[in-house]
Coordinates of C-alpha atoms and ligand atoms in Angstrom, one line a residue:
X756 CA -29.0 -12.8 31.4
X757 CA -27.0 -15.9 32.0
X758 CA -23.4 -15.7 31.2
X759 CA -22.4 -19.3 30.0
X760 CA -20.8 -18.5 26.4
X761 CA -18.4 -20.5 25.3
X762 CA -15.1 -18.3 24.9
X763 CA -14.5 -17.6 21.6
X764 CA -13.0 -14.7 19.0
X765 CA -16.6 -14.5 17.4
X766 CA -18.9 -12.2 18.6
X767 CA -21.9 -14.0 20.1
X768 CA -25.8 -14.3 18.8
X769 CA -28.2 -12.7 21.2
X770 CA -31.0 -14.4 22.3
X771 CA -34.3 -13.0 23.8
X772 CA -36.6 -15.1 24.6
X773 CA -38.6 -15.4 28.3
X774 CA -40.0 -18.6 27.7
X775 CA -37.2 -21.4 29.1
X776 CA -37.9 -24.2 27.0
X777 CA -37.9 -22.3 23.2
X778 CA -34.5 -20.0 24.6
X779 CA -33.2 -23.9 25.3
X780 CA -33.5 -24.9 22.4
X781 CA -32.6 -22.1 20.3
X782 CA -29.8 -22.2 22.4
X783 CA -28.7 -26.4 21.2
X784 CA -29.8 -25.5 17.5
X785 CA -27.6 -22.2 17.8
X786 CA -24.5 -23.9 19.5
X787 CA -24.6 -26.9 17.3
X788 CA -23.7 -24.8 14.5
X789 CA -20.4 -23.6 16.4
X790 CA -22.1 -20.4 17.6
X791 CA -21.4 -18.9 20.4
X792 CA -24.7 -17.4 22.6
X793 CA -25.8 -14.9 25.2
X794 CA -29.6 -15.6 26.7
X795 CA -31.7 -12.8 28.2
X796 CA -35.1 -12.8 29.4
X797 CA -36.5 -9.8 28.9
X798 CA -35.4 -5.8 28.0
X799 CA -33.6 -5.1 30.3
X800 CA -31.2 -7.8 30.6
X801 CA -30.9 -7.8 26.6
X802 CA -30.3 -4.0 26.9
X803 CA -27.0 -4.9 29.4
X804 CA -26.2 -7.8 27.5
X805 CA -25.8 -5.4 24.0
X806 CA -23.2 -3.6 26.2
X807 CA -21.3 -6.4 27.7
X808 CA -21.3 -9.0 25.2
X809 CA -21.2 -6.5 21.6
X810 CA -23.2 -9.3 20.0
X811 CA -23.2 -10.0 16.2
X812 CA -27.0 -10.8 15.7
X813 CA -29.9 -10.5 18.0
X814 CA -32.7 -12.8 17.3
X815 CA -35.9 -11.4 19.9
X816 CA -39.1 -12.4 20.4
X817 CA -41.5 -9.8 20.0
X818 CA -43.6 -10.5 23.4
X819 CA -41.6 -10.2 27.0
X820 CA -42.8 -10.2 30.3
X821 CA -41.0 -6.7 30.9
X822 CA -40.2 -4.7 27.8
X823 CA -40.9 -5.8 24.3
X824 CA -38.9 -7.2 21.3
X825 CA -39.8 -3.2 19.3
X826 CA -37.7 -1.4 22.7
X827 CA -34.7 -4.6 22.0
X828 CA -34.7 -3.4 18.6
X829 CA -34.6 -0.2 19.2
X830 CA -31.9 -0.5 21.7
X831 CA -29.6 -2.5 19.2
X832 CA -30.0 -0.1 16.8
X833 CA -29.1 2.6 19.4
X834 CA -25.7 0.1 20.1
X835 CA -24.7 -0.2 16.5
X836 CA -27.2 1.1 13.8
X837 CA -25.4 -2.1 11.7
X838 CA -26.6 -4.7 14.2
X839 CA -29.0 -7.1 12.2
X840 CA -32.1 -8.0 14.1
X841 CA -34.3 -10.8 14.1
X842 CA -37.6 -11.0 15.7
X843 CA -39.8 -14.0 16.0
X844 CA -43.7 -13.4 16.4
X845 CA -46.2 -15.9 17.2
X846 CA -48.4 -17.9 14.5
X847 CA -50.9 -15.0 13.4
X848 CA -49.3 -11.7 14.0
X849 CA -47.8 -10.7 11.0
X850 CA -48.8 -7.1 11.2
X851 CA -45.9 -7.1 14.5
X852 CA -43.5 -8.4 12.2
X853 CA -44.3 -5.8 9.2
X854 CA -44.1 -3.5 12.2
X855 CA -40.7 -4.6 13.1
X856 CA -39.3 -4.7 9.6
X857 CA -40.4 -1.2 9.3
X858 CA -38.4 -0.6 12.6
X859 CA -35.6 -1.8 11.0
X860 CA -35.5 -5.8 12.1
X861 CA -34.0 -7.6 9.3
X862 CA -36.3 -10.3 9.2
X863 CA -38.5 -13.0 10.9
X864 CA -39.0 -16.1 12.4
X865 CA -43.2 -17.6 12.8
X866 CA -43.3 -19.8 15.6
X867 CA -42.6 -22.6 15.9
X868 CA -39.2 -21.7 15.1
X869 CA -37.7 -24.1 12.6
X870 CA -34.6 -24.7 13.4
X871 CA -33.3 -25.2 9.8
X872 CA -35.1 -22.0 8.4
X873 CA -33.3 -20.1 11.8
X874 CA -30.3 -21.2 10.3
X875 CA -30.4 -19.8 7.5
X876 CA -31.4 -16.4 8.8
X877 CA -28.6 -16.0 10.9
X878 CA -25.9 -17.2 8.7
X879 CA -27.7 -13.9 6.1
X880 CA -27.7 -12.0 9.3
X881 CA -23.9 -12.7 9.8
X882 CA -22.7 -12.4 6.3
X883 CA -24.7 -8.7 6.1
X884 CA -22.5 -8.0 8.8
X885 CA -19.0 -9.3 7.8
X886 CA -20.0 -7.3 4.7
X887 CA -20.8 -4.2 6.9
X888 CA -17.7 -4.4 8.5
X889 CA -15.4 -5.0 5.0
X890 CA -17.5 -2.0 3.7
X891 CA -15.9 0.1 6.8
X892 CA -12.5 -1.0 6.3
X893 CA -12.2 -0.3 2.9
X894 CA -14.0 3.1 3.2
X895 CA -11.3 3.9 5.8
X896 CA -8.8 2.5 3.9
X897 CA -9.4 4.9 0.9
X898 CA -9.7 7.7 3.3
X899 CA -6.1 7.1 4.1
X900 CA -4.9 6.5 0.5
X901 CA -6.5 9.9 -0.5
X902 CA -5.6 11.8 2.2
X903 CA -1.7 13.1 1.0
X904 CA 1.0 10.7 3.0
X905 CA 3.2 12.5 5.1
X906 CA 6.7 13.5 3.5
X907 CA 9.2 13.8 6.3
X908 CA 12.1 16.3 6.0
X909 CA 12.6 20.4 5.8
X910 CA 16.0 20.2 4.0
X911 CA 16.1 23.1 1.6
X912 CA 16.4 21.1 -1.6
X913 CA 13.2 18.5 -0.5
X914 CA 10.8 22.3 0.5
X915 CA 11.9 22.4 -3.3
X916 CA 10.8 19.4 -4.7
X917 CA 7.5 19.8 -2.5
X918 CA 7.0 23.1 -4.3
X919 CA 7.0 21.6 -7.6
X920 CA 4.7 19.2 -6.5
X921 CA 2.4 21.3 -5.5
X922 CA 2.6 23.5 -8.4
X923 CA 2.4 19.8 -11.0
X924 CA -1.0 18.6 -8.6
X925 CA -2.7 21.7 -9.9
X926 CA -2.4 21.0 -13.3
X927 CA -3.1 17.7 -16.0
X928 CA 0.7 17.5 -17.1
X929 CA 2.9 14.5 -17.3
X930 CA 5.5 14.6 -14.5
X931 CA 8.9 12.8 -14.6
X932 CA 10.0 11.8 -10.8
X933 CA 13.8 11.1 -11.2
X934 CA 15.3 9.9 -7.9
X935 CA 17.6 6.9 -6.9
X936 CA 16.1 4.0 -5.5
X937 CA 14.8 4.3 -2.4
X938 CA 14.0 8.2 -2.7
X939 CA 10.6 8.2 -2.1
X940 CA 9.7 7.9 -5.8
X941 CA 6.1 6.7 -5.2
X942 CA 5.7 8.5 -2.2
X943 CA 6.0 11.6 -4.2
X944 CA 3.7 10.0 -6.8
X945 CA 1.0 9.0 -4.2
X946 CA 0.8 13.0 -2.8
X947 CA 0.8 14.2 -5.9
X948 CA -2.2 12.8 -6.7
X949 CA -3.9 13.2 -3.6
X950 CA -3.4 16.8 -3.7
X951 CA -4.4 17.0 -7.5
X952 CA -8.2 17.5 -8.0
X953 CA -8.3 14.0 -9.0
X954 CA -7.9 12.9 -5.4
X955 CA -11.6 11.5 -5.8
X956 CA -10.8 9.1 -8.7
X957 CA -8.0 5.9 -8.7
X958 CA -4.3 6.1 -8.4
X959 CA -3.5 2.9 -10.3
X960 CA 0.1 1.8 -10.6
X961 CA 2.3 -0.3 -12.5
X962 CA 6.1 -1.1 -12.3
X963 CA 7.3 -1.7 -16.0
X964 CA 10.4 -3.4 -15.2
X965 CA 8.6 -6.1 -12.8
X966 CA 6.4 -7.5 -15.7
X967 CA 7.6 -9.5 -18.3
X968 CA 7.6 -7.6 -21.9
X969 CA 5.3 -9.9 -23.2
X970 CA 2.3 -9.2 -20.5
X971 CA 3.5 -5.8 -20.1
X972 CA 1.4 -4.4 -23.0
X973 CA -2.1 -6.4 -21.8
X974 CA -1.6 -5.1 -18.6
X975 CA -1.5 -1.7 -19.5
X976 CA -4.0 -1.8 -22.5
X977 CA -6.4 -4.4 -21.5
X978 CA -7.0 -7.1 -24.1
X979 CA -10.2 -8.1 -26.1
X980 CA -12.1 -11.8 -25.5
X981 CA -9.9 -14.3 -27.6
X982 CA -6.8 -11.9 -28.2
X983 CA -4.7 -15.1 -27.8
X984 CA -5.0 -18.4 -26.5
X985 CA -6.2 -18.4 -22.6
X986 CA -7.8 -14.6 -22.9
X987 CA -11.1 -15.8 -22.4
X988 CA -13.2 -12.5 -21.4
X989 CA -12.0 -9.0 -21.5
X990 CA -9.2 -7.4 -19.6
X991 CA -9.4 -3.8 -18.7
X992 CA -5.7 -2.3 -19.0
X993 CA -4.4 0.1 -16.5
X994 CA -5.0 3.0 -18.8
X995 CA -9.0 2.0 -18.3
X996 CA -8.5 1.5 -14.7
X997 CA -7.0 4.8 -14.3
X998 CA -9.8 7.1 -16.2
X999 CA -10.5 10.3 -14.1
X1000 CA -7.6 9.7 -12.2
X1001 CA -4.0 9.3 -11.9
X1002 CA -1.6 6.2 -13.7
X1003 CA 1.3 6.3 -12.3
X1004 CA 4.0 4.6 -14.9
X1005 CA 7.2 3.4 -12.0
X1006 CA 10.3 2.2 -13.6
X1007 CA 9.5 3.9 -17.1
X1008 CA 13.3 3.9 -17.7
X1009 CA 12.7 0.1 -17.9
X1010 CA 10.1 0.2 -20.7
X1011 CA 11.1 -2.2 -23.7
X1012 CA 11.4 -0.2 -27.2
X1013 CA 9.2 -2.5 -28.5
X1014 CA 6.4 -0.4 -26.1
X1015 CA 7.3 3.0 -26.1
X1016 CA 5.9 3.7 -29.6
X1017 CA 2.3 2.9 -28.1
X1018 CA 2.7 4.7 -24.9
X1019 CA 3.8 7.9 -26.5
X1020 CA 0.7 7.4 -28.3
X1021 CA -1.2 6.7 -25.1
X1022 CA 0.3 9.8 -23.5
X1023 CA 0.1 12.3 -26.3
X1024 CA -3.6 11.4 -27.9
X1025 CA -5.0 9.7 -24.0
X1026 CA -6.4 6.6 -27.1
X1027 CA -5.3 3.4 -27.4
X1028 CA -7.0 0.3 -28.3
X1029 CA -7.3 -2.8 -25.9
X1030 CA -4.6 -5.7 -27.6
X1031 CA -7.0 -7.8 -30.0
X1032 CA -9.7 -5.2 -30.7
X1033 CA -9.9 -2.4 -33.2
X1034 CA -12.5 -0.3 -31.2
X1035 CA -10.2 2.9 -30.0
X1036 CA -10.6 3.8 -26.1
X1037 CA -10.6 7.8 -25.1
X1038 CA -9.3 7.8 -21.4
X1039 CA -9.0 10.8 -19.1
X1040 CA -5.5 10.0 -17.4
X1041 CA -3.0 12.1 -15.8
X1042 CA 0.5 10.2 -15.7
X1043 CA 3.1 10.4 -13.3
X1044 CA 5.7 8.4 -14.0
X1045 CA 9.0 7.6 -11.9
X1046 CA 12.9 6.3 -13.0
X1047 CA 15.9 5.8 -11.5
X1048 CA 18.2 5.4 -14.9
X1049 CA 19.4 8.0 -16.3
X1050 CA 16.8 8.5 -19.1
X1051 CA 19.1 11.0 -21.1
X1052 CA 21.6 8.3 -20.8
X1053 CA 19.6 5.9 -22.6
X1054 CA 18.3 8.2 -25.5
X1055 CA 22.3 8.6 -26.3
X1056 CA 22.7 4.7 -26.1
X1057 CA 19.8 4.8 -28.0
X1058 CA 17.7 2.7 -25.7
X1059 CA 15.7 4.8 -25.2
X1060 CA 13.1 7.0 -28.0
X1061 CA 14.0 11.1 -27.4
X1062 CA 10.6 11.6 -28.6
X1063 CA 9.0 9.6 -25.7
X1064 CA 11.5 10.9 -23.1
X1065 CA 10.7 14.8 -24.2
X1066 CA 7.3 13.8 -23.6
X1067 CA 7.8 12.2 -20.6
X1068 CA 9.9 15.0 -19.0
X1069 CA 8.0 17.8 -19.6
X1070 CA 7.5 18.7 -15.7
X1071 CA 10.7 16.7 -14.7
X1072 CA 11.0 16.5 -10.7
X1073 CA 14.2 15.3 -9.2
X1074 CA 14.0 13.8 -5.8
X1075 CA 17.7 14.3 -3.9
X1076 CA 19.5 11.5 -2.3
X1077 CA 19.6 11.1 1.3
X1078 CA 23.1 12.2 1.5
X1079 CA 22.4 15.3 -0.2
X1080 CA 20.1 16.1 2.3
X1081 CA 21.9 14.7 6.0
X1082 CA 20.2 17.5 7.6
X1083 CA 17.0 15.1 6.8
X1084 CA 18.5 11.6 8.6
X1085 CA 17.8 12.4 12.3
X1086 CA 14.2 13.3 11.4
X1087 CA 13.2 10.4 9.1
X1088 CA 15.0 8.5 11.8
X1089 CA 12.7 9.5 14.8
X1090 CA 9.5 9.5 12.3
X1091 CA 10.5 5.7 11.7
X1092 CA 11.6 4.8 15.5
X1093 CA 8.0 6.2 16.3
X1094 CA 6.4 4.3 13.2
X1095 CA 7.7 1.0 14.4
X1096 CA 7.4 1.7 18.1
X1097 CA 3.7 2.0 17.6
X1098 CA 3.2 -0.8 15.0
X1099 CA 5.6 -3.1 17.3
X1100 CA 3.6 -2.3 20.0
X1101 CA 6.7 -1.0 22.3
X1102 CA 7.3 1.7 24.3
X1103 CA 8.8 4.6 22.8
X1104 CA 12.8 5.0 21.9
X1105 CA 15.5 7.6 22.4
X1106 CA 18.4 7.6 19.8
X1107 CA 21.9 7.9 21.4
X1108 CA 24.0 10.9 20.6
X1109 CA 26.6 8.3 19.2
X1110 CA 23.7 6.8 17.6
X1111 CA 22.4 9.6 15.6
X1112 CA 25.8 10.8 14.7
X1113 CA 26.8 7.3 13.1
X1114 CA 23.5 7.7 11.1
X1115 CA 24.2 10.7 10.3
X1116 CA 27.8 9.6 9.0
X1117 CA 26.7 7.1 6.9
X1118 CA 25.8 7.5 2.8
X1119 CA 22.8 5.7 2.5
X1120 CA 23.3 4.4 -0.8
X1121 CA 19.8 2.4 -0.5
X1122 CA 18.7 6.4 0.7
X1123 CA 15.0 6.5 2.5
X1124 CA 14.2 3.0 2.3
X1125 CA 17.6 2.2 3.4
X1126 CA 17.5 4.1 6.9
X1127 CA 13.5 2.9 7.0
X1128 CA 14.9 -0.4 7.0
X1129 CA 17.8 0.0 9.5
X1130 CA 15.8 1.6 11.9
X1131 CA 12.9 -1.0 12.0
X1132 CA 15.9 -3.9 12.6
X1133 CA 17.2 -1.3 15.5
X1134 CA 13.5 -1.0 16.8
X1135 CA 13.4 -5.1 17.2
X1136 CA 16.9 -5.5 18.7
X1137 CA 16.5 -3.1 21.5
X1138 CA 16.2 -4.3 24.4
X1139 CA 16.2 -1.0 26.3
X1140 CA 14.7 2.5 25.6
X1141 CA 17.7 4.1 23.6
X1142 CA 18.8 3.0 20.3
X1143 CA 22.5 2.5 20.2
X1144 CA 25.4 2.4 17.9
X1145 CA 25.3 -1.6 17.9
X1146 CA 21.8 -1.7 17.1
X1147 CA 22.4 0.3 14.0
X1148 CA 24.6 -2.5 12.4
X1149 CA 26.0 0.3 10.4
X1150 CA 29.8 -0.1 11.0
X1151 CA 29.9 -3.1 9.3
X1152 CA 28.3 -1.5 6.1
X1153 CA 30.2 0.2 3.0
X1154 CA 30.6 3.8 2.7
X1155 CA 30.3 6.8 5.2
X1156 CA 30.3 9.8 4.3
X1157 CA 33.3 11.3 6.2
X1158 CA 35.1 8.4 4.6
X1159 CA 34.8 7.5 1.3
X1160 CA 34.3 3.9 0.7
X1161 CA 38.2 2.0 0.1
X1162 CA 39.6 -0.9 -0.8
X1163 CA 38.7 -2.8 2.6
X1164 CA 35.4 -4.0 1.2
X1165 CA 36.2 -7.4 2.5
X1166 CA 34.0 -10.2 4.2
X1167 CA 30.2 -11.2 3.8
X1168 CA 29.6 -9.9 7.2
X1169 CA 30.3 -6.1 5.7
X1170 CA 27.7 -6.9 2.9
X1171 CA 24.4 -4.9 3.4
X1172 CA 21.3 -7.5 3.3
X1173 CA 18.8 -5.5 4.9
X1174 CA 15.3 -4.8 2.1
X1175 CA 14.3 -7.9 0.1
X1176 CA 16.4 -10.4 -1.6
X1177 CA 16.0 -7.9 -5.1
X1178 CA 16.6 -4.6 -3.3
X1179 CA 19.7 -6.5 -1.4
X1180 CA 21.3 -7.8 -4.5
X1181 CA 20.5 -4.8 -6.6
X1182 CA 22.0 -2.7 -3.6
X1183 CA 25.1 -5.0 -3.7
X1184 CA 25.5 -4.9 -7.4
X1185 CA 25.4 -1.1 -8.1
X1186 CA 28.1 -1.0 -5.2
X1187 CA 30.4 -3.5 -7.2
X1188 CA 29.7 -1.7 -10.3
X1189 CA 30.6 1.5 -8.9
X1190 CA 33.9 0.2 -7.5
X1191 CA 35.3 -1.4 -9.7
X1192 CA 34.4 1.8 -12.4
X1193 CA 36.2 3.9 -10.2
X1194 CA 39.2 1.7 -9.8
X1195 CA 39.4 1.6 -13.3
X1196 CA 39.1 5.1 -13.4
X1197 CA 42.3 5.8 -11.2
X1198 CA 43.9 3.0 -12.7
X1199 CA 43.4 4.6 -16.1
X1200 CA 44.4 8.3 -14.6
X1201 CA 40.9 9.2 -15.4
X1202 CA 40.9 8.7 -19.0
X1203 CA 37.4 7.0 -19.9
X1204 CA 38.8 5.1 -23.2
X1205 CA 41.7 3.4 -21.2
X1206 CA 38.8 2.5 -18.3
X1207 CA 36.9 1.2 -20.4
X1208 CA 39.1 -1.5 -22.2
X1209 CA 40.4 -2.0 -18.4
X1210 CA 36.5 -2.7 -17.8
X1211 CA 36.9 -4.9 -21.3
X1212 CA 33.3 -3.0 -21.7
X1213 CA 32.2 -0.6 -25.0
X1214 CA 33.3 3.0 -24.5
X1215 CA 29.2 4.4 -25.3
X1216 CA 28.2 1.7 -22.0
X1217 CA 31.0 2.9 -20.1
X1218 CA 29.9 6.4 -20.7
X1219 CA 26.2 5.5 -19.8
X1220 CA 27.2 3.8 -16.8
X1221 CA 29.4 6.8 -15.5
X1222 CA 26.0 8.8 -16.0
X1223 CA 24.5 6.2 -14.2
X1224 CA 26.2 6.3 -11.4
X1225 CA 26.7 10.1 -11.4
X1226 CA 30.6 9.8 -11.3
X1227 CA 30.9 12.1 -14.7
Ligands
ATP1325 N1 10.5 12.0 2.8 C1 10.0 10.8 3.3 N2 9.2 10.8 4.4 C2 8.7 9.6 4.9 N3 8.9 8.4 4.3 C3 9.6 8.4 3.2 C4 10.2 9.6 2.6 N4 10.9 9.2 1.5 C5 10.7 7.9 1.4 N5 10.0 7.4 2.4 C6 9.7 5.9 2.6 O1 10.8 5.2 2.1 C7 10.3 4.0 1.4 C8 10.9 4.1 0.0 O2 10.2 5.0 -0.7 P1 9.6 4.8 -2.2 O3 9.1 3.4 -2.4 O4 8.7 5.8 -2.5 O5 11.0 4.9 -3.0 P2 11.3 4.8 -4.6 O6 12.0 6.0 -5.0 O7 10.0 4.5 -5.3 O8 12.2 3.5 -4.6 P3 12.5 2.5 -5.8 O9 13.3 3.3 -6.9 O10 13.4 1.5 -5.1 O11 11.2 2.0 -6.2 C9 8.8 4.0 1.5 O12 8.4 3.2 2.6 C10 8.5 5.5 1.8 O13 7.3 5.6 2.4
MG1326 MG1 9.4 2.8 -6.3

């Protein structure tokens, strides 16, 4: 074996060939192409060079003066059973090559090789294998998504929720995960369907208040060929996509009115019909579906339809906010430092004692993804191995629990900005909101009708919004 590839990412093509001149030239035609290539001689140098160079393709001839190109294949297929083959056999001896096919060569080259025809064996031969190796990472993948994702915390109230969970997987009800943002709504949503005998079949999702109301109802019914201008083959909705397994309906609180008629349909009857067609579909769906409005709320503001939300909530889960759980912070804080250790590649962190106690301090109005956040900036800033106070950024942000947020709220530099622009500005808002409803509140001595015209808002969205923001 000669050692004179070129260094590159790719993987190289093996060539085994004990005639000089042909290895040559398969060698030019090979590297022309932008390949990189490994030449051995015979066996046993193609043997080590399976080993140290963890070729793509192996192109052999069948002949050798030691070995033969049947013990190569055999001894790639011993490497990596997915490790395409190619033999070449000399003008004449097809039975070799039938023999080698059987062995489990992909194909074969008659000599004289044409170059062109080798070509176009080893760009099959490397597309089989990029497909191979897709195949594996989505089968791995799915693995993962079916296997139940861990749930961090042993706070009394969470065992709870888990206990419902469990007890909702078993069955083929509708569940209602109520939580604020940032609770682990789809977290919840994800094990309950991986521990639900559906685990084998899709968890589909879709967020009702990130689609406009006017695709909303294609994307979760599917549409017919020529529905409307631009639908130019059939669509299958999510309700399709999500037969024999689990649909997961995030944001429901968000659904238009216009909708809920149809998806109480959807839930109650599992029929619908595809927008544009007349044909009625029978789906077997569980649904889990998640909010963080106060549904009740919006039935009494009547923005919501009771009938849908009684259907909705009949196996009602409410995921707890992280501050009614602080016993929960240090541990979801380690599980994270450890998280982004490993994906930053870093050495593992300590948390300071001051540290963990301003964590623990803190409300966490953006709850689980909040902390997840705060710890994965903390994880980039430091510089040594323990997590400090400064590294938190946390003094600068709104309310702790010991102290109640006050009127200091003050410059930009106090603003929270951690999350994405919407979770940021949705973050931000809500704190506003909350404010200034409970300085109206005490400005008002607590009674909602003054607050209200203080607010200069209707006395029935005053109401809603106190519900909202659990201040009743
Ligand atoms: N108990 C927990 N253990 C581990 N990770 C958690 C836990 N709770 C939440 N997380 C993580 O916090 C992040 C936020 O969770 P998730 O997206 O499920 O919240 P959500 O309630 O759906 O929020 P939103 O209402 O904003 O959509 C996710 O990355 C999730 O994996
Ligand atoms: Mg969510």
């Amino acid at each position: 074996m000669s050692g004179r590839a070129r260094p590159s990412a790719d993987p190289p093509i093996l060539i085994v060939e004990d005639r000089d001149s042909l290895r040559a030239m398969l060698r030019h035609a090979l590297e022309a192409q932008g390949h990189t290539v490994v030449e051995a001689r015979d066996q046993p140098e193609a043997e080590a060079a399976l080993v140290a160079t963890n070729p793509a393709v192996v192109l052999s001839d069948l002949r050798l003066t030691e070995g033969d190109g049947f013990g190569v294949l055999r001894a790639a297929k011993d490497h990596d059973p997915q490790l395409p083959v190619i033999v070449m056999t000399a003008f004449g001896s097809i039975q070799d090559a039938v023999a080698a096919m059987k062995e489990g060569a992909l194909d074969f080259l008659a000599k004289p090789v044409d170059p062109d025809h080798l070509m176009l064996m080893v760009e099959r031969a490397l597309g089989q294998r990029r497909l191979a190796t897709e195949n594996m990472i989505l089968k791995d993948e799915l693995a993962q998504r079916r296997g139940a994702p861990h749930i961090v915390g042993d706070d009394a109230k969470l065992k709870q929720v888990s206990q419902s969970l469990h007890r909702a997987a078993a069955t083929d009800t509708t569940v209602l995960l109520e939580g604020e943002s940032g609770t682990g709504k789809e977290l919840f949503a994800r094990a309950l369907h991986a521990l639900s005998p559906r685990n084998d079949g899709p968890f589909v999702a879709i967020n009702c208040a990130a689609i406009p109301e006017t695709l909303l109802e294609t994307e979760l019914f599917g549409y017919e060929k020529g529905a409307f201008t631009g639908a130019g083959q059939r669509k299958p909705g999510k309700f399709e996509l999500a037969h024999r397994g689990t649909l997961f309906l995030d944001e429901i609180g968000d659904l238009p009115l216009s909708l809920q008629p149809k998806i109480l349909r959807a839930l109650e009857e599992k029929r619908f019909e595809r927008v544009g067609g007349t044909a009625t579909l029978q789906v077997d769906v569980r649904v889990v579906a998640a909010t963080n409005r106060n549904l009740k709320a919006a039935v009494a503001a009547r923005q919501y339809r009771e009938d849908l939300f009684f259907r909705l909530s009949v196996f009602p889960i409410l995921i707890p906010p992280l501050r009614d759980r602080p016993g929960d912070i240090p541990m979801l804080a380690r599980y994270f430092m450890e998280k982004f250790c490993r994906d930053l590649n870093k050495k593992p962190l300590a948390l300071s004692p001051a540290a963990e106690e301003e964590l623990c301090a803190y409300a966490w109005p953006g709850n689980v993804r909040e902390l997840q956040n705060c710890i994965e900036r903390a994880a980039i800033l430091t510089e040594g191995e323990t997590i400090h106070p400064r590294h938190l950024n946390l003094s600068f942000r709104g309310p702790t629990l010991a102290a109640p947020a006050d009127e200091d709220g003050g410059p930009w530099s106090r603003i929270d900005l951690s999350g994405t622009l919407a979770e940021a500005s949705r973050r931000t808002l809500l704190e506003v909101e909350r404010r200034k409803i409970e300085q109206a509140l005490t400005e008002a001595g607590g009674n909602h009708g003054r607050a209200a015209e203080i607010l200069q808002i209707g006395y029935k969205t005053f109401t809603a919004k106190l519900r909202e923001h659990r201040l009743e």
